mmCIF file of C-alpha atoms in Angstrom:
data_model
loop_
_atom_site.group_PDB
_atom_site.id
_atom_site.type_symbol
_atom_site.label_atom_id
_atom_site.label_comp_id
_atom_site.label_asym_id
_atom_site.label_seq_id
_atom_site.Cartn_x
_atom_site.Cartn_y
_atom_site.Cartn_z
ATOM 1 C CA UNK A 25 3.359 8.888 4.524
ATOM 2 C CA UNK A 26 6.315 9.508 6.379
ATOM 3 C CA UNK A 27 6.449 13.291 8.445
ATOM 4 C CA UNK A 28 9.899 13.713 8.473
ATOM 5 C CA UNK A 29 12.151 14.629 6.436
ATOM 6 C CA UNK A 30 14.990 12.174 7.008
ATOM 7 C CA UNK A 31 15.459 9.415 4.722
ATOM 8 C CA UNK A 32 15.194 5.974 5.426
ATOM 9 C CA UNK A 33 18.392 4.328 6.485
ATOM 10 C CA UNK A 34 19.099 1.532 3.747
ATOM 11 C CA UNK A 35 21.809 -0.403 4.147
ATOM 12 C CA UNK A 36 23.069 -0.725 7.691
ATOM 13 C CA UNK A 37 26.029 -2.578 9.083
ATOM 14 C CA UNK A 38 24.778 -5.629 10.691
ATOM 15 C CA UNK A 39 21.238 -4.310 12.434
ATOM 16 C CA UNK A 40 19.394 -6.395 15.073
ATOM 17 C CA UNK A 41 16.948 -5.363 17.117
ATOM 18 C CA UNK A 42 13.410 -6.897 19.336
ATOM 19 C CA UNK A 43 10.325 -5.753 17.984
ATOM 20 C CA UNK A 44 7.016 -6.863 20.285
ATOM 21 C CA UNK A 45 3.231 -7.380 19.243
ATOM 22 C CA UNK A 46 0.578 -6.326 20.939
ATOM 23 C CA UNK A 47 -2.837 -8.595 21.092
ATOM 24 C CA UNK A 48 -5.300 -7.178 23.444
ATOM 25 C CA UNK A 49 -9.298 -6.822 23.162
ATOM 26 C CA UNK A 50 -10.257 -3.143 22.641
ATOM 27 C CA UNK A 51 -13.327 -1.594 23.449
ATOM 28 C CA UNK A 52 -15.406 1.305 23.382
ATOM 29 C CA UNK A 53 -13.919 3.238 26.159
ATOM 30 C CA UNK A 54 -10.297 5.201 24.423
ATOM 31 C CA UNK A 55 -9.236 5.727 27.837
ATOM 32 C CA UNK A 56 -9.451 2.059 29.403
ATOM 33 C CA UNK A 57 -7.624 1.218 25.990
ATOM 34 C CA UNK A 58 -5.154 3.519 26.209
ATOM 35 C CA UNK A 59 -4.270 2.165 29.652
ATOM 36 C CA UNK A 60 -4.970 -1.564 28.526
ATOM 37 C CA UNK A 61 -1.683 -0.700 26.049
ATOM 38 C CA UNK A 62 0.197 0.966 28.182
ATOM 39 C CA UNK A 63 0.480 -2.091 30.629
ATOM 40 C CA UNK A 64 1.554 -4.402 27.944
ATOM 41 C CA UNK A 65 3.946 -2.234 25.897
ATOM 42 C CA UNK A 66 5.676 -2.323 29.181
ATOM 43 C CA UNK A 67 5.719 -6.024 29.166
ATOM 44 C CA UNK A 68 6.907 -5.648 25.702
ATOM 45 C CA UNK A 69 9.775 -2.720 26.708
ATOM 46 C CA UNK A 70 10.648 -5.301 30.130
ATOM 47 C CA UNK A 71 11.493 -7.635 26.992
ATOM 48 C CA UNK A 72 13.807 -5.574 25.210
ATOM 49 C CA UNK A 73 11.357 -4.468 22.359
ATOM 50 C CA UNK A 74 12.703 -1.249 20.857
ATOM 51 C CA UNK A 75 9.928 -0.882 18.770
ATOM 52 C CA UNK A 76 5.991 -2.388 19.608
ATOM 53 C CA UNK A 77 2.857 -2.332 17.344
ATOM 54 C CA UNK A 78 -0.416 -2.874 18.492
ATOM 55 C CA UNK A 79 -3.976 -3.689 17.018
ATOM 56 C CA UNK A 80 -6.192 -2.121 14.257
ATOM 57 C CA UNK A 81 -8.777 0.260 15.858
ATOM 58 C CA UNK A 82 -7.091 -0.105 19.215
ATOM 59 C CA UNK A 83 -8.387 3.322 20.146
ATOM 60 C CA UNK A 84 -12.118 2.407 19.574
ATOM 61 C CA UNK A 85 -13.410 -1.308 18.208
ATOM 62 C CA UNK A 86 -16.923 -2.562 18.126
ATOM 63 C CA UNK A 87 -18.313 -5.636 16.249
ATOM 64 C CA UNK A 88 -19.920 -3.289 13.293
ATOM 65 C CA UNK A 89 -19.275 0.034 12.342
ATOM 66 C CA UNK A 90 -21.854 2.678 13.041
ATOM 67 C CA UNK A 91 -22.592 6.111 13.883
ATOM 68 C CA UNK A 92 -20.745 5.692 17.185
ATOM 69 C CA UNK A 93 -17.541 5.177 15.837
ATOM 70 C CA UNK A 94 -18.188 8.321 13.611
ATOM 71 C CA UNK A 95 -19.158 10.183 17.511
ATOM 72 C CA UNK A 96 -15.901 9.822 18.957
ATOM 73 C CA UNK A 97 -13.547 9.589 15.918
ATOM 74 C CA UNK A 98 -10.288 12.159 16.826
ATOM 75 C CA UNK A 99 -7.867 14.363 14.987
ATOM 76 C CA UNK A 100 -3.720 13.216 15.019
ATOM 77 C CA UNK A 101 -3.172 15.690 17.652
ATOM 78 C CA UNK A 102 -6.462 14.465 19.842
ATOM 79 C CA UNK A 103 -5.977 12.667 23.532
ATOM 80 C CA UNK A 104 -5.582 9.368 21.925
ATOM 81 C CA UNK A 105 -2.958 9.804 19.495
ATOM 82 C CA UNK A 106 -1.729 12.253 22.468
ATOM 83 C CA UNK A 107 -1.860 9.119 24.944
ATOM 84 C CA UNK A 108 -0.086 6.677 22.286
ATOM 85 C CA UNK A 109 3.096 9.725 21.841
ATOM 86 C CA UNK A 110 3.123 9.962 25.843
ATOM 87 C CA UNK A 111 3.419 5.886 26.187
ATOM 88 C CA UNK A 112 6.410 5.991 23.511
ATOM 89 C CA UNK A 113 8.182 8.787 25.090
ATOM 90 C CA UNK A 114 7.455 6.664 28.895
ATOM 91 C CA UNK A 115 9.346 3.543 27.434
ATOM 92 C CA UNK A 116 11.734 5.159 25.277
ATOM 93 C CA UNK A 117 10.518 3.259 22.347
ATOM 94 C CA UNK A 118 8.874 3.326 18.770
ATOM 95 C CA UNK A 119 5.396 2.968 19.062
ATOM 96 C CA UNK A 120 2.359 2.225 16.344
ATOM 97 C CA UNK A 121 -1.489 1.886 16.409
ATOM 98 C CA UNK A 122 -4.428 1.897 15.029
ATOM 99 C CA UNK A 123 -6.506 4.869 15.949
ATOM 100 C CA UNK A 124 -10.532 6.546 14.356
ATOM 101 C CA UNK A 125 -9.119 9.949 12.745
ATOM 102 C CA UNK A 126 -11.483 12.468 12.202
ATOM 103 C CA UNK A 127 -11.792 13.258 9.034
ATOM 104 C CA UNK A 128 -12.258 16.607 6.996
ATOM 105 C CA UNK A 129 -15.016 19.047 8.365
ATOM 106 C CA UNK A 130 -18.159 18.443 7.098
ATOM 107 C CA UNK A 131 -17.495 14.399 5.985
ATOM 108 C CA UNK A 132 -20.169 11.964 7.819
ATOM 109 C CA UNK A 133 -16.956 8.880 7.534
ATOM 110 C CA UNK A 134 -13.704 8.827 9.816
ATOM 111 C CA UNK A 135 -10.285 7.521 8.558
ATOM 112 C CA UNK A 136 -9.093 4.443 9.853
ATOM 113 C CA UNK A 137 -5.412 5.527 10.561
ATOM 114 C CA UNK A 138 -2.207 3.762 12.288
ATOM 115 C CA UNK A 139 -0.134 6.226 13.464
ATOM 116 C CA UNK A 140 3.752 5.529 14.667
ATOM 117 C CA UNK A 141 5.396 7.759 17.459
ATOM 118 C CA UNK A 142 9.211 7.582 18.073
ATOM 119 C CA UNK A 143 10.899 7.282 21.525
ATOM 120 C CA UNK A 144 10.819 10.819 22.227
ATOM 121 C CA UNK A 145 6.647 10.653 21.762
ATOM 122 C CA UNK A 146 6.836 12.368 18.222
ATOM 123 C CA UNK A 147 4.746 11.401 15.743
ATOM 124 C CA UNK A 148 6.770 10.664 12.732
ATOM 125 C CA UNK A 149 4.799 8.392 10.689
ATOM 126 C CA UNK A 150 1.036 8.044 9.622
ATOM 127 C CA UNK A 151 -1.382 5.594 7.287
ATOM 128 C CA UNK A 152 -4.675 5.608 6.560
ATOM 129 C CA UNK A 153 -6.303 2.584 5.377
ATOM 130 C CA UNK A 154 -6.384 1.940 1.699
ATOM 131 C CA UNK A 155 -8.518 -0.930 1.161
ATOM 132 C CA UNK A 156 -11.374 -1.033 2.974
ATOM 133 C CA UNK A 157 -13.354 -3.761 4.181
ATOM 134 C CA UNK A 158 -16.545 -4.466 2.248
ATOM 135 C CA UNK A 159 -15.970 -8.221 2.705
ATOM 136 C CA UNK A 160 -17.490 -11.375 4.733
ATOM 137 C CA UNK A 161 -21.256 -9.054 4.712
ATOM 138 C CA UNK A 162 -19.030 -6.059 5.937
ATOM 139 C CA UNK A 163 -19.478 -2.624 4.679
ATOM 140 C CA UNK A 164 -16.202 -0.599 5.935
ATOM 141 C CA UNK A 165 -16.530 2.273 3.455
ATOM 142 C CA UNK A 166 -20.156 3.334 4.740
ATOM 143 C CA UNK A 167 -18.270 4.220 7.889
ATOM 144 C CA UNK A 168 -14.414 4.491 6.450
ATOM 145 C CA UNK A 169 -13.255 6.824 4.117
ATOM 146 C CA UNK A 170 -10.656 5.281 2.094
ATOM 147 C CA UNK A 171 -7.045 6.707 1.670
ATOM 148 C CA UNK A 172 -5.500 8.472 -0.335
ATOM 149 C CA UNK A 173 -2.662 6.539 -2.430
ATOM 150 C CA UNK A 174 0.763 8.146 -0.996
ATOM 151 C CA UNK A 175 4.053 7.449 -0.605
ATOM 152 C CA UNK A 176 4.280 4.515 1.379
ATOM 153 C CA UNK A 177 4.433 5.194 4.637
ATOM 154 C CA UNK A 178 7.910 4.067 6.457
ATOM 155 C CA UNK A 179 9.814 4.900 9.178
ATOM 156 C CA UNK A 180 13.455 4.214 10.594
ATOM 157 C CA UNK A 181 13.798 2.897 13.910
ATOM 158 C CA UNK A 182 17.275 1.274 15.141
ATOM 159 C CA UNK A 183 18.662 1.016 11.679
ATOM 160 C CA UNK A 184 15.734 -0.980 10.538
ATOM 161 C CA UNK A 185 13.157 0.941 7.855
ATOM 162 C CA UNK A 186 9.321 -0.133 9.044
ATOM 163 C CA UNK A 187 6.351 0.242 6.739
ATOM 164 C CA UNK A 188 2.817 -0.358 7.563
ATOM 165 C CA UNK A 189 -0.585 -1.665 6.092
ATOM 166 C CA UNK A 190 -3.816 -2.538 7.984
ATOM 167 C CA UNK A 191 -6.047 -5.498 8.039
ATOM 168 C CA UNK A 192 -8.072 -6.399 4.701
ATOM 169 C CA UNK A 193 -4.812 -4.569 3.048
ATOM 170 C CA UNK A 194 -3.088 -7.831 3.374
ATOM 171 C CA UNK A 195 -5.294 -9.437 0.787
ATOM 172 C CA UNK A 196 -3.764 -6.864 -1.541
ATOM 173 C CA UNK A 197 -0.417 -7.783 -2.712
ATOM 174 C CA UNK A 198 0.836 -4.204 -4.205
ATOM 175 C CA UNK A 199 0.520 -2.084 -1.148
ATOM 176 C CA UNK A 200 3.502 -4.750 0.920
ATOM 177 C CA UNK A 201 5.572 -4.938 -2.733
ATOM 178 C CA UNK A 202 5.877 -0.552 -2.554
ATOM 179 C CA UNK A 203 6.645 -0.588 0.905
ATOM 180 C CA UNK A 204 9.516 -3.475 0.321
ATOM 181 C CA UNK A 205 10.421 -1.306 -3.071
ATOM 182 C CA UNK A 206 10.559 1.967 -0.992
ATOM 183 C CA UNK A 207 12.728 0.395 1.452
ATOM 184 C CA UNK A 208 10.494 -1.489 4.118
ATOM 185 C CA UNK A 209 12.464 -4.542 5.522
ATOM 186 C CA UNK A 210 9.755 -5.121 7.874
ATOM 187 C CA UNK A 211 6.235 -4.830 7.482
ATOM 188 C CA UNK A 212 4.017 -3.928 10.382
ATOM 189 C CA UNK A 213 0.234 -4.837 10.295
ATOM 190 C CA UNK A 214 -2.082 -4.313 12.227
ATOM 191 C CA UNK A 215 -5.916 -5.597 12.015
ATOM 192 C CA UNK A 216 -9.325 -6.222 13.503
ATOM 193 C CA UNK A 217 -9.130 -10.141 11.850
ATOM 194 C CA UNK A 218 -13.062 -10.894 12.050
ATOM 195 C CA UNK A 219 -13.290 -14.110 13.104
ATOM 196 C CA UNK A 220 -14.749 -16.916 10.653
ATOM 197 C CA UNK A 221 -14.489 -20.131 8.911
ATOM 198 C CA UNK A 222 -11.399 -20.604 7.997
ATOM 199 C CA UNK A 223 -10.348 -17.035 8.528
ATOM 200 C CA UNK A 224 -7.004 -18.126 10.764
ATOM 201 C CA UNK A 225 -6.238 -20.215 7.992
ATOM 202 C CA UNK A 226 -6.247 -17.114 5.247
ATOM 203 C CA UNK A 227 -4.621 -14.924 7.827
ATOM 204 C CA UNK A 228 -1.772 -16.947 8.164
ATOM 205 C CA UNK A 229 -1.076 -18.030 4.780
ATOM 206 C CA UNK A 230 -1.546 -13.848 3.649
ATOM 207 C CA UNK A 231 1.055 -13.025 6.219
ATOM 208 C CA UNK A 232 3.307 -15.384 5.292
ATOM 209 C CA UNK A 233 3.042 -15.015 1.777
ATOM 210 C CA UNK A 234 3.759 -11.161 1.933
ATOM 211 C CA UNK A 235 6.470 -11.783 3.994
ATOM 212 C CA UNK A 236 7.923 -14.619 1.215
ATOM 213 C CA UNK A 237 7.308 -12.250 -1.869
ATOM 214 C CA UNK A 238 8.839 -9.558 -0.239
ATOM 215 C CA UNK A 239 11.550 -11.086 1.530
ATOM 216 C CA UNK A 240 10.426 -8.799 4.063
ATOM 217 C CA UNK A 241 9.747 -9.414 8.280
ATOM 218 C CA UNK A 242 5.912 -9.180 8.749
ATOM 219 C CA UNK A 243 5.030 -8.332 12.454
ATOM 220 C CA UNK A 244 1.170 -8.952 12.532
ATOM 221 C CA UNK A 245 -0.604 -7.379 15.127
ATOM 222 C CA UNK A 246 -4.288 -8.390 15.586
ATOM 223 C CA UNK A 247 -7.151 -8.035 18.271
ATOM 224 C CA UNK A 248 -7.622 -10.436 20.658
ATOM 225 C CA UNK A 249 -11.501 -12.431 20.838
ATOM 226 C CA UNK A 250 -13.816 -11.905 20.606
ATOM 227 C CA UNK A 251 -13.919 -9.072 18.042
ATOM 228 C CA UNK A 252 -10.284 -10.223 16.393
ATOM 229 C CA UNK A 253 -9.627 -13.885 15.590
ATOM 230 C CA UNK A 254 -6.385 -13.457 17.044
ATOM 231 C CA UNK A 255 -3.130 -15.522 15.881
ATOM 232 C CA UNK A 256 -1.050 -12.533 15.721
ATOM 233 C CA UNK A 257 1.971 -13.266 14.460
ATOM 234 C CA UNK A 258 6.014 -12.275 13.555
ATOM 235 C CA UNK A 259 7.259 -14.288 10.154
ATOM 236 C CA UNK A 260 10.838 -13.731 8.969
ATOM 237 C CA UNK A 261 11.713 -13.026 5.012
ATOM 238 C CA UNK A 262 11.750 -16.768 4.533
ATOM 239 C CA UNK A 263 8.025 -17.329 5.728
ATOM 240 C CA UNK A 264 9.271 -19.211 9.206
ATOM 241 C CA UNK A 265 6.797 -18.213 12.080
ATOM 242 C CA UNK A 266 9.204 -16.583 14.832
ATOM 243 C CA UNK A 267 6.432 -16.032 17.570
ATOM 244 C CA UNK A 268 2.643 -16.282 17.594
ATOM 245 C CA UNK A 269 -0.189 -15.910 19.783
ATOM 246 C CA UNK A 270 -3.708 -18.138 19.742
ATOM 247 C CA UNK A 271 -7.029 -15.598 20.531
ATOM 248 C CA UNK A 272 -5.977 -14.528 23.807
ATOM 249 C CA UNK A 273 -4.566 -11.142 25.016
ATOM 250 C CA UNK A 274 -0.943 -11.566 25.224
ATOM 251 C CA UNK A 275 2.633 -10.179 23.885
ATOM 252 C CA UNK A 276 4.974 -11.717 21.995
ATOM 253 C CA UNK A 277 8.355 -10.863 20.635
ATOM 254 C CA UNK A 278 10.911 -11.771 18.113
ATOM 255 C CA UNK A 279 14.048 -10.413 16.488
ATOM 256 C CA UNK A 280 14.318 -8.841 13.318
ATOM 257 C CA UNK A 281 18.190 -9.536 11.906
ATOM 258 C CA UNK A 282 19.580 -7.500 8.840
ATOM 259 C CA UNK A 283 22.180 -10.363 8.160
ATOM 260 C CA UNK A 284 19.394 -12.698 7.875
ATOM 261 C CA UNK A 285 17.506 -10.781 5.489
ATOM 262 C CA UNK A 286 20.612 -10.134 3.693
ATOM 263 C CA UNK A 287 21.277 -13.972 3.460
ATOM 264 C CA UNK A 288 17.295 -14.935 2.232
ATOM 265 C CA UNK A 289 17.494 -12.153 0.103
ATOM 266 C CA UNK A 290 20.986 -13.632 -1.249
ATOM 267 C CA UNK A 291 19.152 -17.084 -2.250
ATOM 268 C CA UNK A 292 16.102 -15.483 -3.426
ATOM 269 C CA UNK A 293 16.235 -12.154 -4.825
ATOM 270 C CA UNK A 294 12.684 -11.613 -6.159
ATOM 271 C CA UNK A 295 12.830 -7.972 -5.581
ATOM 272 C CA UNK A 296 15.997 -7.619 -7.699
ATOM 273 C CA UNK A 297 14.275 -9.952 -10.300
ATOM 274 C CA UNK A 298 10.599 -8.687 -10.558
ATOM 275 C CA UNK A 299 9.917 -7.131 -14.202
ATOM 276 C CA UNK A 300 6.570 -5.391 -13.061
ATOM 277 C CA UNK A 301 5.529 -2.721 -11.882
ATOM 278 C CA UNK A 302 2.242 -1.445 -10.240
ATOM 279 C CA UNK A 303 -0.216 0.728 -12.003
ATOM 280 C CA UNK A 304 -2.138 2.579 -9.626
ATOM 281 C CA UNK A 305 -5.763 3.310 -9.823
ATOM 282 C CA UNK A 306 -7.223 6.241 -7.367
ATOM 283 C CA UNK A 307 -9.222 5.017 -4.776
ATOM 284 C CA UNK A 308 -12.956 6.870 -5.024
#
């Protein structure tokens, strides 16, 4: 879902601009991880990153969801998502994470939300996760309330139009293809990767397969060990790995090119040439 108003800006003249990920360990203190991001979106800004995105649950992450995630779970206009706006506005940059909402009054689940806040600490952009993990002897929706299917959520930063999708989304082709069909010419993702066998394996491959169906830029962000497996991640439209990270904290940074979209898209026009569309089924 998208908060303003604006449209998002199509078809610029020859846009190029740094985008950073973020791969850090959260933990169960908001406040430590608030500052935790703050020092390396500045490594990231130092860079020249115009717009950063950092992990799934970077507000709050814990090996298996439980009652204490419910305890400190926040509203969009709560300290967190306050602190996230206020680091934005500090670096003069666009700004996403993944944040515990608080959900309606009276619900016993949060949300798992990313939210995005532009350089003037606004927030102009917000998902909540769709498909939730009940994978790998998980149960996300006993915490989780899934959301709602919307208009995908996008934003326009630089003359570049972002969309975003979290974590176990990426195993779901349809959510990347209506962000790519509403516009998205990079896809942001951020995730809490569970380590596993063969999990960096099926992360990689998912990322750049999104990124090759779409002809879209996929900037994965993921968490750090030993609660993320890591190997975050930027893949051009082509499915070439730009920048990645192993499981250690660390920020990386690549740029995203309009020409060269323009020019894969060119060769391979599978949006132009798909001849299906999604049928959508509530989540419940």
């Amino acid at each position: 879902m998208r908060l303003n108003d604006s449209p998002a800006h199509q078809n610029p003249a020859a846009a190029k601009m740094s985008v950073a990920v973020i791969q850090f360990a959260p933990g169960t203190r908001p406040s430590d991880n608030l500052a935790a991001l703050r020092e390396q979106v500045g490594i990231a800004s130092e860079r020249g990153a115009e717009v950063v995105v950092a992990p799934e649950y970077s507000m709050y992450a814990v090996s298996r969801l439980d009652e204490r995630v419910v305890a400190v779970a926040e509203p969009l206009t709560g300290p967190f998502a306050s602190g996230l706006g206020a680091i934005a506005a500090e670096y003069g940059l666009h700004l996403v994470a993944g944040m515990v909402e608080k959900a309606e009054p009276g619900s016993e689940r949060i949300r798992n939300t990313l939210v995005a806040f532009d350089p003037a600490g606004t927030l102009i952009a917000r998902y909540r996760k769709v498909h939730l993990y009940d994978a790998f002897g998980q149960r996300e929706s006993d915490v989780v309330e899934p959301g709602a299917i919307e208009t995908p959520a996008t934003f326009a930063a630089g003359g570049v139009t972002f969309g975003m999708q979290t974590c176990f989304d990426l195993r779901f082709p349809e959510g990347f293809r209506r962000a790519a069909v509403a516009g998205a010419q990079v896809l942001l993702l951020p995730a809490q990767w569970i380590p596993g066998p063969a999990k960096v394996d099926q992360w990689t491959t998912l990322v750049r397969a999104r990124a090759i169906e779409n002809t879209v830029y996929v900037a994965a962000a993921d968490q750090a060990a030993p609660r993320g497996a890591g190997a975050s991640m930027i893949v051009d439209p082509a499915g070439r790995i730009l920048a990645e990270l192993d499981d250690r904290p660390g920020v990386l940074s690549a740029d995203i090119d309009l020409e060269e979209l323009a020019a894969v898209r060119s060769v391979n026009p599978s949006l132009a040439l798909r001849r299906f569309a999604i049928t959508e089924r509530s989540a419940e």
